[in-house]
Amino acid sequence: MNSLKYLVFLGIWIAGVIFYANMDREAIGRSNEKYEREINDLSVPPTLGARIEDPSWSIAYWISADKKDADCVTADEYMDHNAESKTVTQRGHTKTYYLSEYIDSCRNRVKRALEQVTPPVRKWCAYRHTSPRLETLCHEWEQNKDIYISRMNKLDGPTLARYAAFIGK
């Protein structure tokens, strides 16, 4: 009889976890949809979170303009071991990671950064005169965009060149 109670409790618990996990996903989905609509609608003023309001936060920090891309670092590690792939098994699930995928990500870093930054910066600049922080952020991007892109290319370029030699191109 106790095992039956245990199974009923376990079943209810699992159903609850699944139910709340789905609710969280739906809420996140709605939040993301709202963000996408509002970020592209210049009639809706921007709202900055506490982190972005902090004067120490910068666009350079946001896009890691002063650090080598993590996927470039991983690609270098693969090449250090003369490996084109790595297979990992965790909890009975096996996945293979490929050097070429890390290289593609490394190569597309600047494009991803621009796609990430452009919509909010467009809005920040449209409202730059309404807030000193918006003015600062807009000015930072206008003045430093090319510098940030150059830094990222300089940091990641050696990995891409190394990969070209690694595959014999």
Tab-separated table of N, CA, C and O in Angstrom, residues 163-169:
chain	number	residue	atom	x	y	z
A	163	TYR	N	43.295	27.846	-38.270
A	163	TYR	CA	42.392	26.820	-38.803
A	163	TYR	C	42.629	26.625	-40.299
A	163	TYR	O	42.659	25.478	-40.771
A	164	ALA	N	42.819	27.713	-41.026
A	164	ALA	CA	43.096	27.596	-42.461
A	164	ALA	C	44.345	26.747	-42.684
A	164	ALA	O	44.385	25.875	-43.570
A	165	ALA	N	45.382	26.951	-41.878
A	165	ALA	CA	46.596	26.138	-41.987
A	165	ALA	C	46.326	24.709	-41.525
A	165	ALA	O	46.853	23.746	-42.096
A	166	PHE	N	45.499	24.561	-40.513
A	166	PHE	CA	45.170	23.247	-39.946
A	166	PHE	C	44.512	22.348	-40.988
A	166	PHE	O	44.787	21.158	-41.055
A	167	ILE	N	43.639	22.934	-41.796
A	167	ILE	CA	42.948	22.126	-42.812
A	167	ILE	C	43.663	22.168	-44.160
A	167	ILE	O	43.201	21.568	-45.133
A	168	GLY	N	44.773	22.907	-44.233
A	168	GLY	CA	45.586	22.910	-45.436
A	168	GLY	C	45.128	23.873	-46.501
A	168	GLY	O	45.317	23.612	-47.689
A	169	LYS	N	44.519	24.972	-46.137
A	169	LYS	CA	44.094	25.970	-47.135
A	169	LYS	C	45.074	27.101	-47.183
A	169	LYS	O	45.640	27.568	-46.283
